[in-house]
mmCIF file of C-alpha atoms in Angstrom:
data_model
loop_
_atom_site.group_PDB
_atom_site.id
_atom_site.type_symbol
_atom_site.label_atom_id
_atom_site.label_comp_id
_atom_site.label_asym_id
_atom_site.label_seq_id
_atom_site.Cartn_x
_atom_site.Cartn_y
_atom_site.Cartn_z
ATOM 1 C CA MET A 1 -19.788 -3.806 17.753
ATOM 2 C CA ASP A 2 -17.730 -6.951 17.137
ATOM 3 C CA TRP A 3 -13.975 -6.760 16.566
ATOM 4 C CA ILE A 4 -12.161 -9.538 14.706
ATOM 5 C CA THR A 5 -8.376 -9.786 14.289
ATOM 6 C CA SER A 6 -7.058 -12.372 11.847
ATOM 7 C CA LYS A 7 -3.565 -13.808 12.111
ATOM 8 C CA GLY A 8 -1.562 -14.611 9.000
ATOM 9 C CA LEU A 9 -2.262 -13.451 5.464
ATOM 10 C CA ILE A 10 -5.794 -13.579 4.026
ATOM 11 C CA GLU A 11 -6.290 -13.878 0.270
ATOM 12 C CA TYR A 12 -8.250 -10.900 -1.014
ATOM 13 C CA GLN A 13 -11.044 -12.856 -2.701
ATOM 14 C CA GLU A 14 -11.559 -14.967 0.411
ATOM 15 C CA ALA A 15 -11.792 -11.832 2.536
ATOM 16 C CA LEU A 16 -14.222 -10.243 0.087
ATOM 17 C CA ASN A 17 -16.485 -13.301 0.188
ATOM 18 C CA ARG A 18 -16.436 -13.388 3.977
ATOM 19 C CA MET A 19 -17.131 -9.661 4.203
ATOM 20 C CA GLU A 20 -20.059 -9.917 1.773
ATOM 21 C CA SER A 21 -21.546 -12.664 3.941
ATOM 22 C CA LYS A 22 -21.173 -10.600 7.111
ATOM 23 C CA VAL A 23 -22.699 -7.519 5.475
ATOM 24 C CA SER A 24 -25.749 -9.497 4.345
ATOM 25 C CA LYS A 25 -26.302 -10.652 7.921
ATOM 26 C CA ILE A 26 -25.893 -7.126 9.283
ATOM 27 C CA ILE A 27 -28.448 -5.842 6.770
ATOM 28 C CA ASN A 28 -30.859 -8.530 7.963
ATOM 29 C CA ASN A 29 -30.088 -7.780 11.633
ATOM 30 C CA GLU A 30 -28.660 -11.267 12.067
ATOM 31 C CA ARG A 31 -25.283 -10.141 13.423
ATOM 32 C CA ASN A 32 -23.640 -7.123 15.004
ATOM 33 C CA GLU A 33 -21.748 -4.469 13.128
ATOM 34 C CA THR A 34 -18.193 -5.698 12.693
ATOM 35 C CA ILE A 35 -14.674 -4.340 12.363
ATOM 36 C CA TRP A 36 -12.177 -6.799 10.907
ATOM 37 C CA LEU A 37 -8.410 -6.287 11.187
ATOM 38 C CA LEU A 38 -6.214 -8.298 8.822
ATOM 39 C CA GLU A 39 -3.359 -8.420 6.333
ATOM 40 C CA HIS A 40 -3.665 -9.493 2.704
ATOM 41 C CA SER A 41 -1.377 -11.494 0.488
ATOM 42 C CA ASP A 42 0.167 -9.432 -2.339
ATOM 43 C CA VAL A 43 -2.556 -8.213 -4.703
ATOM 44 C CA TYR A 44 -3.604 -5.263 -6.845
ATOM 45 C CA THR A 45 -7.277 -4.363 -6.600
ATOM 46 C CA ALA A 46 -9.311 -2.233 -8.974
ATOM 47 C CA GLY A 47 -12.143 -0.160 -7.544
ATOM 48 C CA THR A 48 -15.213 0.988 -9.418
ATOM 49 C CA SER A 49 -13.391 4.058 -10.833
ATOM 50 C CA ALA A 50 -10.214 2.232 -11.896
ATOM 51 C CA ASN A 51 -8.583 3.138 -15.227
ATOM 52 C CA ILE A 52 -6.772 0.239 -16.887
ATOM 53 C CA LYS A 53 -4.003 2.666 -17.928
ATOM 54 C CA ASP A 54 -3.044 2.879 -14.248
ATOM 55 C CA LEU A 55 -2.161 -0.825 -14.184
ATOM 56 C CA ILE A 56 1.511 -0.545 -15.106
ATOM 57 C CA ASP A 57 2.700 -4.095 -14.367
ATOM 58 C CA PRO A 58 -0.251 -6.528 -14.508
ATOM 59 C CA LYS A 59 2.043 -9.561 -14.170
ATOM 60 C CA ARG A 60 3.595 -8.582 -10.851
ATOM 61 C CA PHE A 61 0.698 -9.657 -8.619
ATOM 62 C CA PRO A 62 -2.848 -10.985 -9.066
ATOM 63 C CA VAL A 63 -5.281 -8.280 -10.146
ATOM 64 C CA ILE A 64 -8.808 -8.429 -8.726
ATOM 65 C CA THR A 65 -11.743 -6.216 -9.638
ATOM 66 C CA THR A 66 -13.723 -5.267 -6.572
ATOM 67 C CA ASN A 67 -16.886 -3.340 -5.749
ATOM 68 C CA ARG A 68 -15.356 -0.730 -3.460
ATOM 69 C CA GLY A 69 -15.096 2.866 -4.554
ATOM 70 C CA GLY A 70 -11.791 4.224 -5.788
ATOM 71 C CA GLN A 71 -9.163 3.180 -8.291
ATOM 72 C CA PHE A 72 -6.149 0.847 -8.257
ATOM 73 C CA THR A 73 -4.322 0.093 -5.039
ATOM 74 C CA TYR A 74 -1.931 -2.473 -3.622
ATOM 75 C CA HIS A 75 -2.500 -4.682 -0.579
ATOM 76 C CA GLY A 76 0.104 -6.896 1.001
ATOM 77 C CA PRO A 77 2.090 -7.931 4.082
ATOM 78 C CA GLY A 78 2.885 -5.113 6.484
ATOM 79 C CA GLN A 79 -0.265 -3.187 5.629
ATOM 80 C CA ARG A 80 -3.038 -3.053 8.230
ATOM 81 C CA ILE A 81 -6.397 -3.560 6.573
ATOM 82 C CA VAL A 82 -9.408 -2.306 8.523
ATOM 83 C CA TYR A 83 -12.718 -3.518 7.125
ATOM 84 C CA LEU A 84 -15.575 -1.694 8.818
ATOM 85 C CA MET A 85 -19.034 -3.154 8.334
ATOM 86 C CA ILE A 86 -21.101 -0.473 9.972
ATOM 87 C CA LYS A 87 -24.555 1.060 9.687
ATOM 88 C CA LEU A 88 -24.461 4.443 8.002
ATOM 89 C CA GLU A 89 -27.285 5.673 10.207
ATOM 90 C CA ARG A 90 -24.581 6.324 12.818
ATOM 91 C CA PHE A 91 -23.462 9.142 10.507
ATOM 92 C CA SER A 92 -26.929 10.414 9.578
ATOM 93 C CA PHE A 93 -26.571 8.528 6.260
ATOM 94 C CA ASP A 94 -23.979 11.129 5.257
ATOM 95 C CA VAL A 95 -21.187 9.456 3.269
ATOM 96 C CA ARG A 96 -18.911 12.493 3.489
ATOM 97 C CA LYS A 97 -19.279 12.528 7.256
ATOM 98 C CA TYR A 98 -18.359 8.855 7.353
ATOM 99 C CA VAL A 99 -15.260 9.314 5.172
ATOM 100 C CA TYR A 100 -14.207 12.238 7.378
ATOM 101 C CA PHE A 101 -14.608 9.925 10.377
ATOM 102 C CA LEU A 102 -12.355 7.289 8.783
ATOM 103 C CA GLU A 103 -9.677 9.860 7.987
ATOM 104 C CA GLU A 104 -9.857 11.262 11.513
ATOM 105 C CA LEU A 105 -9.551 7.762 12.946
ATOM 106 C CA VAL A 106 -6.257 7.210 11.118
ATOM 107 C CA ILE A 107 -4.934 10.712 11.845
ATOM 108 C CA ARG A 108 -5.527 10.393 15.586
ATOM 109 C CA THR A 109 -4.159 6.859 15.736
ATOM 110 C CA LEU A 110 -0.927 7.787 13.960
ATOM 111 C CA ASP A 111 -0.649 10.885 16.133
ATOM 112 C CA ASP A 112 -0.471 8.559 19.150
ATOM 113 C CA PHE A 113 2.854 7.411 17.690
ATOM 114 C CA ASN A 114 4.082 10.952 16.931
ATOM 115 C CA ILE A 115 3.406 10.677 13.198
ATOM 116 C CA ASN A 116 1.982 13.949 11.882
ATOM 117 C CA THR A 117 -0.607 13.403 9.131
ATOM 118 C CA HIS A 118 -3.409 15.380 7.530
ATOM 119 C CA ARG A 119 -6.207 15.433 4.984
ATOM 120 C CA TRP A 120 -5.762 16.727 1.454
ATOM 121 C CA GLU A 121 -8.687 18.524 -0.134
ATOM 122 C CA GLN A 122 -7.891 17.126 -3.584
ATOM 123 C CA ALA A 123 -8.133 13.440 -2.681
ATOM 124 C CA ILE A 124 -9.511 11.112 -0.024
ATOM 125 C CA GLY A 125 -7.041 9.450 2.308
ATOM 126 C CA VAL A 126 -4.434 10.354 4.909
ATOM 127 C CA TRP A 127 -1.238 12.158 3.966
ATOM 128 C CA THR A 128 2.119 13.345 5.275
ATOM 129 C CA GLN A 129 4.750 15.707 3.942
ATOM 130 C CA ASN A 130 7.631 13.736 5.427
ATOM 131 C CA ASP A 131 9.516 10.618 4.400
ATOM 132 C CA SER A 132 12.787 9.315 5.834
ATOM 133 C CA THR A 133 14.008 7.522 2.714
ATOM 134 C CA SER A 134 17.498 8.320 1.493
ATOM 135 C CA ASP A 135 16.472 8.041 -2.164
ATOM 136 C CA PRO A 136 17.021 11.572 -3.595
ATOM 137 C CA GLU A 137 14.350 10.987 -6.259
ATOM 138 C CA TYR A 138 11.810 10.248 -3.546
ATOM 139 C CA ARG A 139 11.551 13.832 -2.374
ATOM 140 C CA LEU A 140 8.112 15.189 -3.125
ATOM 141 C CA ASN A 141 5.797 17.443 -1.203
ATOM 142 C CA ARG A 142 3.098 14.902 -0.446
ATOM 143 C CA TYR A 143 3.067 11.244 0.527
ATOM 144 C CA LYS A 144 0.101 8.979 1.084
ATOM 145 C CA ILE A 145 0.183 6.744 4.143
ATOM 146 C CA ALA A 146 -3.406 5.442 4.222
ATOM 147 C CA SER A 147 -6.048 4.790 1.573
ATOM 148 C CA ILE A 148 -9.828 4.671 1.953
ATOM 149 C CA GLY A 149 -12.350 2.885 -0.234
ATOM 150 C CA ILE A 150 -15.929 2.076 0.737
ATOM 151 C CA ARG A 151 -19.192 0.766 -0.615
ATOM 152 C CA ILE A 152 -22.713 1.264 0.710
ATOM 153 C CA ARG A 153 -25.386 -1.399 0.499
ATOM 154 C CA ARG A 154 -28.849 -0.895 1.987
ATOM 155 C CA GLY A 155 -27.542 1.475 4.630
ATOM 156 C CA VAL A 156 -24.472 -0.566 5.587
ATOM 157 C CA ALA A 157 -20.985 0.689 4.753
ATOM 158 C CA PHE A 158 -18.209 -1.837 4.158
ATOM 159 C CA HIS A 159 -14.627 -2.176 2.903
ATOM 160 C CA GLY A 160 -12.613 0.557 4.646
ATOM 161 C CA ILE A 161 -8.990 1.545 5.249
ATOM 162 C CA ALA A 162 -5.503 0.346 4.324
ATOM 163 C CA ILE A 163 -2.712 1.803 6.476
ATOM 164 C CA ASN A 164 0.891 1.296 5.424
ATOM 165 C CA ILE A 165 2.817 0.094 8.463
ATOM 166 C CA THR A 166 5.784 -1.862 7.043
ATOM 167 C CA PRO A 167 4.872 -2.911 3.475
ATOM 168 C CA ASN A 168 7.394 -2.980 0.638
ATOM 169 C CA ILE A 169 6.626 0.417 -0.881
ATOM 170 C CA LYS A 170 8.157 -0.633 -4.207
ATOM 171 C CA ASN A 171 5.169 -2.951 -4.666
ATOM 172 C CA PHE A 172 3.116 0.155 -5.452
ATOM 173 C CA ASP A 173 5.305 0.721 -8.517
ATOM 174 C CA GLY A 174 3.215 -1.685 -10.587
ATOM 175 C CA ILE A 175 0.254 0.701 -10.514
ATOM 176 C CA THR A 176 -0.526 4.395 -10.380
ATOM 177 C CA PRO A 177 -1.932 4.363 -6.837
ATOM 178 C CA CYS A 178 -5.416 5.847 -6.750
ATOM 179 C CA GLY A 179 -4.735 7.325 -10.203
ATOM 180 C CA LEU A 180 -2.515 10.037 -8.694
ATOM 181 C CA LYS A 181 0.616 10.474 -10.805
ATOM 182 C CA ASP A 182 2.260 13.197 -8.715
ATOM 183 C CA VAL A 183 1.903 11.447 -5.350
ATOM 184 C CA ARG A 184 4.088 8.753 -3.834
ATOM 185 C CA MET A 185 3.307 6.258 -1.096
ATOM 186 C CA THR A 186 4.941 6.149 2.318
ATOM 187 C CA SER A 187 4.596 4.063 5.471
ATOM 188 C CA VAL A 188 5.029 4.169 9.214
ATOM 189 C CA ALA A 189 8.440 2.540 8.746
ATOM 190 C CA ARG A 190 9.458 5.224 6.240
ATOM 191 C CA GLN A 191 8.531 7.807 8.841
ATOM 192 C CA GLY A 192 11.357 6.334 10.910
ATOM 193 C CA MET A 193 8.976 4.706 13.392
ATOM 194 C CA GLU A 194 8.556 1.126 14.566
ATOM 195 C CA ILE A 195 5.009 0.135 15.478
ATOM 196 C CA SER A 196 3.756 -3.406 16.006
ATOM 197 C CA LEU A 197 0.388 -4.287 14.544
ATOM 198 C CA SER A 198 -0.892 -5.114 18.015
ATOM 199 C CA ASP A 199 0.065 -1.673 19.356
ATOM 200 C CA PHE A 200 -1.462 0.000 16.302
ATOM 201 C CA ASP A 201 -4.676 -2.006 16.742
ATOM 202 C CA GLU A 202 -4.944 -1.075 20.399
ATOM 203 C CA SER A 203 -4.663 2.620 19.591
ATOM 204 C CA LEU A 204 -7.093 2.271 16.688
ATOM 205 C CA LYS A 205 -9.734 0.685 18.933
ATOM 206 C CA PHE A 206 -9.277 3.387 21.573
ATOM 207 C CA ASN A 207 -9.699 6.197 19.043
ATOM 208 C CA PHE A 208 -12.628 4.464 17.363
ATOM 209 C CA ASP A 209 -14.502 4.256 20.667
ATOM 210 C CA LYS A 210 -13.920 7.981 21.282
ATOM 211 C CA LEU A 211 -14.855 9.121 17.785
ATOM 212 C CA ILE A 212 -17.922 6.935 17.346
ATOM 213 C CA LYS A 213 -19.499 8.580 20.397
ATOM 214 C CA VAL A 214 -18.966 12.003 18.835
ATOM 215 C CA ALA A 215 -20.380 10.823 15.494
ATOM 216 C CA ALA A 216 -23.616 9.841 17.178
ATOM 217 C CA THR A 217 -24.196 13.328 18.598
#
């Protein structure tokens, strides 16, 4: 398994092109499975299930149609993107098992920093019921802290996870995130925590190594 960490902001289309190239080589057994950690420049992306009605402010940021599953989401500075290019045979070719693995990876990693998160049976992703904002209108029962969108090609899963560390949450206002009108977004910062990307990455790698061994059994 190769790990890559990119410094600076990576344009979404550039990252997509590079990921497609890596996936093709993994399919052909020309390179190892790869996990790529990065941040994107501001962008809205539309997954294969996106509804144009959920694009509220199309002029705010570039809008790119992509081949991952899911609907509209925002990517930008302060958000840790984790692109996993991994063979689905590790998960007995069970997509649900793989998505569960990705959710568990985020849950355990955030737990290392005393952030309590959970799954929600109605939607994929990682959620919390807490938010430290002082905005009285921002008091709902459920907040999304990490989004998951994947695609499978010839037994290789790619795309992956976006975890909100310190992004500007107001940038999500230009879309209906994941098509969910009664859910708001939160972040590690809005949980009242300070985590560097390097510390988050270290914990993520540790938990990945533990969980991937369990997935293989």
